[in-house]
Every structure is written in structure tokens, then in C-alpha cells.
Amino acid sequence: MAEEYAVPKLENFLAEALSESANGLRAALNREVSRLALGAFQAAKCKAPFEIEVKAFRDRWLGRKTGIVTQINEVWLRAAPDEHKKAVGQIVNELRAEIQREVNEAVDEARAASLLTPSELREVGADFRQFFLESQRLDITLPGIRRPIGAEHPVIRALNEIVAVFKAMGYSVSEGPEIETDYYNFVALNFPPNHPARDTQDTLFIAGQQSKPPRDRLLLRTHTSPVQIRTMEKLAPPIRVVIPGKVHRNDAPDASHSPMFHQVEGLAVDTNITFCDLKGTLDHAMKALFGSSVRTRFQPSFFPFTEPSAEVAISCIFCGGKGCRTCKQGGWIELLGCGMVDPNVFEFVRNNGYDPAKVSGFAFGMGADRIALLKYGVDDIQLFFQGDVRFLEQFA
Ligand SMILES: [Zn+2]
């Protein structure tokens, strides 16, 4: 049996949505009327009683408490805001009269058909066949049911754009678990236990793990960098890989912070990779993402897993570097961290061909949400995660 029709909530109370919903209801009624008539003929053929089906059909549409006529009153008319009440009321009234007329007609016809004698049935046999074919016919002129088409979420779109830039340079894509061990998230990235750099990443630990050795304790990864180690454990050099994904920190939500956000990590390891390669790669990537007039600036910084490390800023995409509110008059926007892979990190994967005396590499990481904020001119990161369709459909 086909799925039962239920009165849908209206998306809005404008004429178009109303008439679309009314047409959906009419199509459902047509289907059920055909089904009832067919049932009636079949009941007559086997001399089976049909009154229960007829009554069920009538109650389903006209029943006082839960009938569909009552439902459209509740779901469409009562829910309508005052300014639309009059228009909605008119349509609901027309529809109600139409349904009553058609249901009563269908009920009379079905009762009559279910009582046909074998000879009468033979007489209408040809009609019955015709009727059966008609009921199976697909009326392609009926209005369709429009389903809203989804769209890429702006953060996912930014992630995909960033990944595409690096793919075009020959990078492959890697992913890793969001629930990570202390070893991969910290130890193997040269954050020893009690290292102060751990304090810069306010970490969410899984509770109740005191009995485990510290390096095996589980946490929500605070960066995508653990996938660097996981990738190097699996693949021998040379590698070039980008790692998009979700990360978590115990940050209070505000316009620029969210306890969950997205990073894209990059890692290139080979013989003779230099800081020049890092600069050239990121300069090209920033131009590909923000336009060819964008300049990049590298300033010394510190990360435990790279040495030397740098903070990369791009010339402000809003004022071109002259100074504006977004860049706090400085002309530059800090966007990512990077550096040459620390030899201590290679020591953790030395057995897989990463002898720090033979290979070198660089790594970088950027916040995809922050890049989406800049690219799409959004001023509050919370908007990305509140699921408000009015905001999200602007990106469709
Ligand atoms: Zn600016």
C-alpha cells in the first residue's frame, strides 16, 4: 500500500506555497478515490463485504476529530499568522467543500460498485478494465512535489576550495580520527608531558581514564596535526598530503571562537625541502584562494613540532594593505602557522624511512572557518554552526 497522505505543515503562508500544498492534497485524494473504487469492484467480484473500507475512507477524510478536513483547519488555518488568515481561510473553505463533495460521491459510487451482481459486473467489465487502466495512468501534467535542493555548507565549501588548491599542486588527501590518543595529539608532535605549549590548546579529555598510561588516554584532537604522524607511519617519503578535518578545544563560543572548528593541515617531506619551498607553496596557495594581488608575510613564531616556525599573514583583502577595520588598521591578516618539520618529530617515525639526517619537510595548518569568514564576509563564526536555513541558503 502506498504511503498514507498526511497534511504537511506549510513552509510559509504565501499563495504559491498554499496552492502547491492544496494540489498535493488533491492528488492524494484522487489516488485514494481510485484505490477505493478498485477495491469496491474487487469486493463485488468475490462477493466480499466492503462497508468497513468505505467507512474508513470516509472517516479518514471527513472524520470530525482527526479527519484530513479537520487537519487542514488546524495545520493551515489556525497556524496562519493574522495577516494571512483571510486568504488561507478562503482556500481552506473551498478545499473543504471540494473534499466533502468528492468524498461523498466516491463513497456512494464505491457502495454501489461493491454490490454489483456477477451479470452486472460482466456488463461493466469493459468499463472496469478501462477504469483500472485509467487509475494506473501517470498524469504527467499534475504539479510535481518540489523538494528544496540542499547546498554545500560554507565551511565545507572553503575546506574543499583549500584542498583543491593543494590537489592541483600534486598533494593527496588524508584523514584521521577525531578521538585521538595523547600520543598522537601531543607526544609524537614533540609536546612532552607537562610541556607548557600544551596549555595553548585547551584540551577536552575523555573522562574515566586514570588507569591508562598517560600516552594512551583519549581526547578530542585539538588540531589535525596528529594525522601527520599517522600518515608518516603508513607512507614512506616522499609525501605531499593535505589533511582537512574537525578539531575541538575547550573554548567559550563567541564571534571568533567555537569549541569545534575546522583545520586544513599540510605536510611535505622529501630530500632537500627548504624553507623556500614552504614560502613558495603557501604564497601560491594564498594567491589561489584570495586573488593574485595578495601578498604574504612570514614572521618568526613557535610550534613544538616545527623548527623554525612562522606565522603567515596575507595583505588585507578588504583594503589591499592600506589599513581598515578588519585588519585593525595594520594592513595584514594573520591566517596560518607553518614551519620546517622538527627533527624530533621525524625520530618518532624514523623506522619508516624518516631519518632526519636524510629527509626534510615542512608543515602548515590553517583554520578553514576563519578563511570562510574572510572569503564570504561573515562576521560571526557561530552563524556557521547554528543551522539557521535563512543564513545558509545565501550560499546556495
Ligand atoms: Zn584592511
Coordinates of C-alpha atoms and ligand atoms in Angstrom, one line a residue:
M1 CA 0.0 0.0 0.0
A2 CA 1.2 3.5 -0.8
E3 CA 2.3 5.7 1.9
E4 CA -0.6 7.5 3.7
Y5 CA -1.1 11.1 2.9
A6 CA -0.6 13.4 5.9
V7 CA -1.4 17.2 5.8
P8 CA 2.0 18.9 5.6
K9 CA 3.0 22.0 7.6
L10 CA 3.2 25.0 5.3
E11 CA 6.6 26.4 4.6
N12 CA 5.0 29.8 4.5
F13 CA 1.6 31.2 4.0
L14 CA 2.0 32.8 0.6
A15 CA -0.3 32.0 -2.3
E16 CA 2.3 29.8 -4.0
A17 CA 3.0 27.5 -1.1
L18 CA -0.7 27.3 -0.3
S19 CA -1.7 26.3 -3.8
E20 CA 1.2 23.8 -4.1
S21 CA 0.1 22.2 -0.8
A22 CA -3.6 22.2 -1.9
N23 CA -2.6 20.5 -5.2
G24 CA -0.7 17.9 -3.2
L25 CA -3.8 17.2 -1.2
R26 CA -6.0 16.9 -4.3
A27 CA -3.5 14.5 -5.9
A28 CA -3.7 12.3 -2.7
L29 CA -7.5 12.4 -2.7
N30 CA -7.5 11.3 -6.3
R31 CA -5.2 8.4 -5.6
E32 CA -7.3 7.2 -2.7
V33 CA -10.6 7.6 -4.6
S34 CA -9.2 5.4 -7.3
R35 CA -7.9 2.9 -4.8
L36 CA -11.4 2.8 -3.1
A37 CA -13.2 2.2 -6.4
L38 CA -10.9 -0.6 -7.4
G39 CA -11.4 -2.2 -4.0
A40 CA -15.1 -2.0 -4.5
F41 CA -15.1 -3.7 -7.9
Q42 CA -12.8 -6.4 -6.4
A43 CA -15.1 -6.9 -3.4
A44 CA -18.1 -7.3 -5.8
K45 CA -16.2 -9.9 -7.8
C46 CA -15.5 -12.0 -4.7
K47 CA -18.9 -11.1 -3.0
A48 CA -17.0 -9.7 0.0
P49 CA -18.4 -7.1 2.3
F50 CA -16.9 -3.6 1.6
E51 CA -18.6 -1.3 4.1
I52 CA -15.7 -1.3 6.6
E53 CA -13.3 0.1 3.9
V54 CA -15.9 2.6 2.8
K55 CA -16.4 3.9 6.3
A56 CA -12.6 4.0 7.0
F57 CA -12.1 6.1 3.8
R58 CA -14.9 8.5 4.8
D59 CA -13.6 8.9 8.4
R60 CA -10.1 9.4 7.1
W61 CA -11.1 12.4 5.1
L62 CA -14.2 13.8 6.9
G63 CA -13.9 12.3 10.4
R64 CA -14.7 15.1 12.9
K65 CA -11.7 14.7 15.3
T66 CA -8.8 13.7 13.1
G67 CA -10.1 13.7 9.5
I68 CA -8.0 15.5 6.9
V69 CA -10.6 18.3 6.6
T70 CA -10.1 18.9 10.4
Q71 CA -6.4 18.7 10.0
I72 CA -6.2 21.4 7.3
N73 CA -8.2 23.6 9.6
E74 CA -5.6 23.0 12.4
V75 CA -2.4 22.8 10.5
W76 CA -3.0 25.5 7.8
L77 CA -5.7 27.9 9.0
R78 CA -5.1 28.0 12.8
A79 CA -1.3 28.2 12.3
A80 CA -1.6 31.1 9.9
P81 CA -0.4 34.5 11.1
D82 CA -3.2 37.1 11.4
E83 CA -2.2 38.9 8.2
H84 CA -2.7 35.7 6.2
K85 CA -5.7 34.3 8.0
K86 CA -8.2 35.7 5.5
A87 CA -6.5 34.3 2.3
V88 CA -5.8 31.0 4.0
G89 CA -9.3 30.8 5.3
Q90 CA -10.7 31.3 1.8
I91 CA -8.6 28.5 0.3
V92 CA -9.3 26.1 3.2
N93 CA -13.1 26.7 2.8
E94 CA -13.0 26.0 -0.9
L95 CA -10.9 22.9 -0.3
R96 CA -13.2 21.7 2.4
A97 CA -16.3 21.9 0.2
E98 CA -14.4 20.2 -2.6
I99 CA -13.3 17.3 -0.4
Q100 CA -16.7 16.8 1.1
R101 CA -18.3 16.7 -2.4
E102 CA -15.7 14.3 -3.8
V103 CA -15.6 12.0 -0.8
N104 CA -19.4 11.7 -0.6
E105 CA -19.5 10.9 -4.4
A106 CA -16.8 8.4 -4.1
V107 CA -18.5 6.7 -1.1
D108 CA -21.8 6.4 -3.0
E109 CA -20.1 5.0 -6.1
A110 CA -18.0 2.5 -4.1
R111 CA -21.0 1.3 -2.2
A112 CA -22.9 0.8 -5.4
A113 CA -20.0 -0.9 -7.2
S114 CA -19.4 -3.3 -4.3
L115 CA -23.0 -4.5 -4.6
L116 CA -22.9 -5.3 -8.3
T117 CA -24.1 -8.8 -9.2
P118 CA -21.9 -11.1 -11.5
S119 CA -24.0 -10.3 -14.5
E120 CA -23.9 -6.5 -13.8
L121 CA -20.2 -6.9 -13.3
R122 CA -19.8 -8.5 -16.7
E123 CA -21.8 -5.6 -18.2
V124 CA -19.5 -3.0 -16.7
G125 CA -16.5 -5.4 -17.2
A126 CA -15.2 -3.4 -20.1
D127 CA -15.6 -0.2 -18.1
F128 CA -13.9 -1.7 -15.2
R129 CA -10.9 -2.6 -17.3
Q130 CA -10.9 0.9 -18.6
F131 CA -11.2 2.3 -15.1
F132 CA -8.3 0.1 -14.0
L133 CA -6.1 1.3 -16.7
E134 CA -7.1 4.9 -16.0
S135 CA -6.2 4.5 -12.4
Q136 CA -2.8 3.2 -13.3
R137 CA -2.1 6.0 -15.7
L138 CA 0.5 8.5 -14.7
D139 CA -0.7 12.1 -15.2
I140 CA 2.4 14.0 -16.1
T141 CA 0.5 17.3 -16.2
L142 CA -0.1 17.1 -12.4
P143 CA 2.1 19.6 -10.5
G144 CA 5.1 17.9 -9.0
I145 CA 6.2 17.9 -5.4
R146 CA 9.1 20.4 -5.2
R147 CA 11.9 19.3 -2.8
P148 CA 14.3 22.0 -1.7
I149 CA 17.7 21.4 -3.1
G150 CA 20.5 21.3 -0.5
A151 CA 23.7 23.3 -0.8
E152 CA 27.3 23.0 0.3
H153 CA 27.8 24.4 3.8
P154 CA 30.1 27.5 3.6
V155 CA 32.8 25.9 5.8
I156 CA 32.8 22.7 3.7
R157 CA 33.0 24.8 0.6
A158 CA 36.0 26.6 2.0
L159 CA 37.6 23.3 3.0
N160 CA 37.0 21.9 -0.5
E161 CA 38.5 25.0 -2.1
I162 CA 41.6 24.9 0.0
V163 CA 42.0 21.1 -0.6
A164 CA 41.5 21.7 -4.4
V165 CA 44.4 24.3 -4.4
F166 CA 46.8 21.8 -3.0
K167 CA 45.5 18.9 -5.1
A168 CA 46.4 20.9 -8.1
M169 CA 50.0 21.1 -6.8
G170 CA 50.1 17.3 -6.5
Y171 CA 49.1 16.8 -2.9
S172 CA 46.9 13.9 -1.9
V173 CA 44.3 14.0 0.9
S174 CA 44.4 12.2 4.2
E175 CA 42.1 11.9 7.1
G176 CA 42.3 10.7 10.7
P177 CA 40.2 10.1 13.8
E178 CA 38.7 12.9 15.8
I179 CA 39.0 11.0 19.1
E180 CA 42.8 10.7 19.4
T181 CA 45.3 9.5 21.9
D182 CA 47.6 11.8 23.9
Y183 CA 50.5 10.1 22.0
Y184 CA 49.4 11.2 18.5
N185 CA 47.9 14.6 19.5
F186 CA 50.9 15.7 21.7
V187 CA 53.8 13.3 22.4
A188 CA 54.7 12.4 18.9
L189 CA 54.5 16.1 17.9
N190 CA 57.1 17.0 20.3
F191 CA 54.8 18.2 23.1
P192 CA 56.3 16.1 26.0
P193 CA 54.1 15.6 29.1
N194 CA 53.8 18.9 31.1
H195 CA 55.3 20.9 28.3
P196 CA 53.9 24.5 28.6
A197 CA 52.9 24.5 24.9
R198 CA 50.1 22.1 25.8
D199 CA 48.4 24.9 27.7
T200 CA 47.9 26.8 24.5
Q201 CA 45.5 24.1 23.4
D202 CA 42.8 23.8 26.0
T203 CA 42.0 20.1 25.6
L204 CA 38.8 18.1 26.1
F205 CA 39.8 14.8 27.6
I206 CA 37.5 11.7 27.7
A207 CA 36.6 11.1 31.4
G208 CA 37.5 8.0 33.5
Q209 CA 40.9 7.0 32.0
Q210 CA 43.1 7.4 35.1
S211 CA 44.0 3.7 35.0
K212 CA 45.5 4.1 31.4
P213 CA 49.1 5.1 30.8
P214 CA 49.1 8.9 30.0
R215 CA 50.1 8.4 26.3
D216 CA 47.1 6.1 25.7
R217 CA 44.5 8.4 27.2
L218 CA 41.8 9.6 24.7
L219 CA 41.0 13.2 23.9
L220 CA 39.2 15.2 21.2
R221 CA 42.0 16.2 18.9
T222 CA 43.0 19.8 19.3
H223 CA 44.5 20.1 15.8
T224 CA 44.7 18.0 12.6
S225 CA 48.5 17.6 13.1
P226 CA 48.3 14.0 14.6
V227 CA 47.4 12.9 11.1
Q228 CA 50.9 14.0 10.1
I229 CA 52.3 11.2 12.3
R230 CA 49.6 8.7 11.2
T231 CA 50.4 9.4 7.6
M232 CA 54.1 9.1 8.0
E233 CA 53.6 5.8 9.8
K234 CA 51.7 4.5 6.8
L235 CA 53.7 6.0 3.9
A236 CA 57.4 6.2 3.4
P237 CA 58.8 9.5 2.0
P238 CA 58.4 11.4 -0.3
I239 CA 54.9 12.5 0.7
R240 CA 52.8 15.5 0.0
V241 CA 49.5 15.5 1.8
V242 CA 46.7 17.8 3.0
I243 CA 44.5 16.8 5.9
P244 CA 41.1 18.5 6.3
G245 CA 39.1 17.9 9.4
K246 CA 37.2 18.9 12.6
V247 CA 39.1 19.8 15.7
H248 CA 37.9 20.6 19.3
R249 CA 39.1 22.9 22.0
N250 CA 37.6 23.9 25.3
D251 CA 37.0 27.5 24.1
A252 CA 33.9 29.5 25.1
P253 CA 31.9 30.3 22.0
D254 CA 32.0 33.9 20.8
A255 CA 32.1 35.7 17.4
S256 CA 35.5 34.3 16.6
H257 CA 35.7 31.1 18.7
S258 CA 33.9 27.9 18.6
P259 CA 34.6 24.8 20.7
M260 CA 34.5 22.9 17.4
F261 CA 36.2 24.2 14.3
H262 CA 37.9 23.0 11.1
Q263 CA 41.6 22.9 10.0
V264 CA 43.5 22.0 6.9
E265 CA 46.9 20.6 7.7
G266 CA 49.6 20.2 5.1
L267 CA 52.8 18.1 5.1
A268 CA 55.5 17.7 2.5
V269 CA 58.6 15.5 3.2
D270 CA 61.3 14.7 0.7
T271 CA 65.1 15.1 0.3
N272 CA 66.2 18.8 0.1
I273 CA 63.0 20.5 1.0
T274 CA 63.8 24.0 2.2
F275 CA 62.1 27.0 3.8
C276 CA 62.0 28.5 0.3
D277 CA 59.7 25.6 -0.9
L278 CA 57.4 26.3 2.1
K279 CA 57.3 30.1 1.3
G280 CA 56.6 29.5 -2.4
T281 CA 53.9 26.9 -1.8
L282 CA 52.0 29.0 0.7
D283 CA 52.4 32.2 -1.3
H284 CA 50.9 30.4 -4.3
A285 CA 48.1 28.9 -2.2
M286 CA 47.1 32.2 -0.7
K287 CA 47.1 33.8 -4.2
A288 CA 44.9 30.9 -5.5
L289 CA 42.5 31.4 -2.6
F290 CA 42.3 35.1 -2.3
G291 CA 43.4 36.5 -5.7
S292 CA 46.7 37.1 -7.4
S293 CA 47.3 40.6 -5.9
V294 CA 47.5 39.1 -2.3
R295 CA 51.0 39.3 -0.7
T296 CA 52.2 37.1 2.1
R297 CA 54.4 37.9 5.1
F298 CA 56.2 35.4 7.3
Q299 CA 57.1 36.2 10.9
P300 CA 59.0 34.0 13.3
S301 CA 56.8 32.0 15.7
F302 CA 56.9 28.9 17.8
F303 CA 55.3 25.5 17.4
P304 CA 56.7 22.4 19.2
F305 CA 56.6 20.3 16.0
T306 CA 58.3 22.7 13.6
E307 CA 61.7 24.4 13.7
P308 CA 62.0 27.2 12.6
S309 CA 58.3 28.1 12.8
A310 CA 56.5 31.0 11.2
E311 CA 53.1 32.8 11.4
V312 CA 51.9 33.7 7.9
A313 CA 49.8 36.8 7.3
I314 CA 48.2 37.9 4.0
S315 CA 47.8 41.5 2.9
C316 CA 44.3 42.6 3.8
I317 CA 41.9 41.5 1.1
F318 CA 39.5 44.3 2.1
C319 CA 41.7 47.4 1.9
G320 CA 44.7 46.0 -0.1
G321 CA 47.0 46.7 2.8
K322 CA 46.2 50.4 3.4
G323 CA 44.5 49.6 6.8
C324 CA 40.8 49.2 7.7
R325 CA 38.6 47.9 10.5
T326 CA 39.0 44.2 9.5
C327 CA 42.8 44.3 9.6
K328 CA 42.7 46.6 12.7
Q329 CA 44.5 49.3 10.5
G330 CA 47.6 47.0 10.2
G331 CA 47.1 46.1 6.6
W332 CA 47.8 42.4 7.3
I333 CA 45.6 39.5 8.4
E334 CA 47.2 36.6 10.2
L335 CA 46.0 33.4 8.7
L336 CA 48.1 30.3 9.3
G337 CA 51.0 28.7 11.1
C338 CA 53.8 26.8 9.5
G339 CA 57.4 25.7 9.7
M340 CA 60.0 23.1 8.9
V341 CA 59.3 19.7 10.4
D342 CA 61.2 19.4 13.7
P343 CA 63.8 16.6 13.5
N344 CA 62.4 15.3 16.9
V345 CA 59.1 14.6 15.1
F346 CA 60.9 12.5 12.4
E347 CA 62.5 10.5 15.2
F348 CA 59.1 9.1 16.0
V349 CA 58.7 7.6 12.5
R350 CA 62.4 7.1 11.8
N351 CA 61.9 3.4 11.2
N352 CA 59.6 4.1 8.2
G353 CA 62.3 6.0 6.3
Y354 CA 62.3 9.4 8.0
D355 CA 65.9 9.7 9.0
P356 CA 66.2 13.4 10.0
A357 CA 69.7 13.4 8.5
K358 CA 68.3 12.4 5.1
V359 CA 64.9 13.9 4.7
S360 CA 63.4 17.3 5.5
G361 CA 60.0 18.7 5.2
F362 CA 57.5 21.5 6.0
A363 CA 54.1 21.5 7.6
F364 CA 51.4 24.1 7.8
G365 CA 47.9 24.4 9.3
M366 CA 45.1 26.9 8.7
G367 CA 41.6 27.4 10.1
A368 CA 39.0 26.7 7.4
D369 CA 36.3 28.5 9.4
R370 CA 38.4 31.7 9.6
I371 CA 39.1 31.5 5.8
A372 CA 35.3 31.1 5.2
L373 CA 34.6 34.1 7.4
L374 CA 37.0 36.2 5.3
K375 CA 36.1 34.8 1.9
Y376 CA 32.3 35.2 2.4
G377 CA 32.3 38.3 4.5
V378 CA 30.7 36.7 7.6
D379 CA 31.3 38.4 10.9
D380 CA 30.3 35.7 13.4
I381 CA 31.7 32.1 13.4
Q382 CA 28.6 31.0 15.4
L383 CA 26.4 31.5 12.3
F384 CA 28.2 28.6 10.7
F385 CA 27.0 26.1 13.3
Q386 CA 23.5 27.3 14.3
G387 CA 21.8 25.6 11.4
D388 CA 19.7 28.6 10.5
V389 CA 18.5 27.9 7.0
R390 CA 18.0 31.7 6.3
F391 CA 21.7 32.2 6.8
L392 CA 22.8 29.0 5.0
E393 CA 20.6 29.4 1.9
Q394 CA 22.5 32.5 1.0
F395 CA 25.4 30.3 0.0
A396 CA 23.2 28.0 -2.2
Ligands
ZN1 ZN 42.3 46.0 5.9

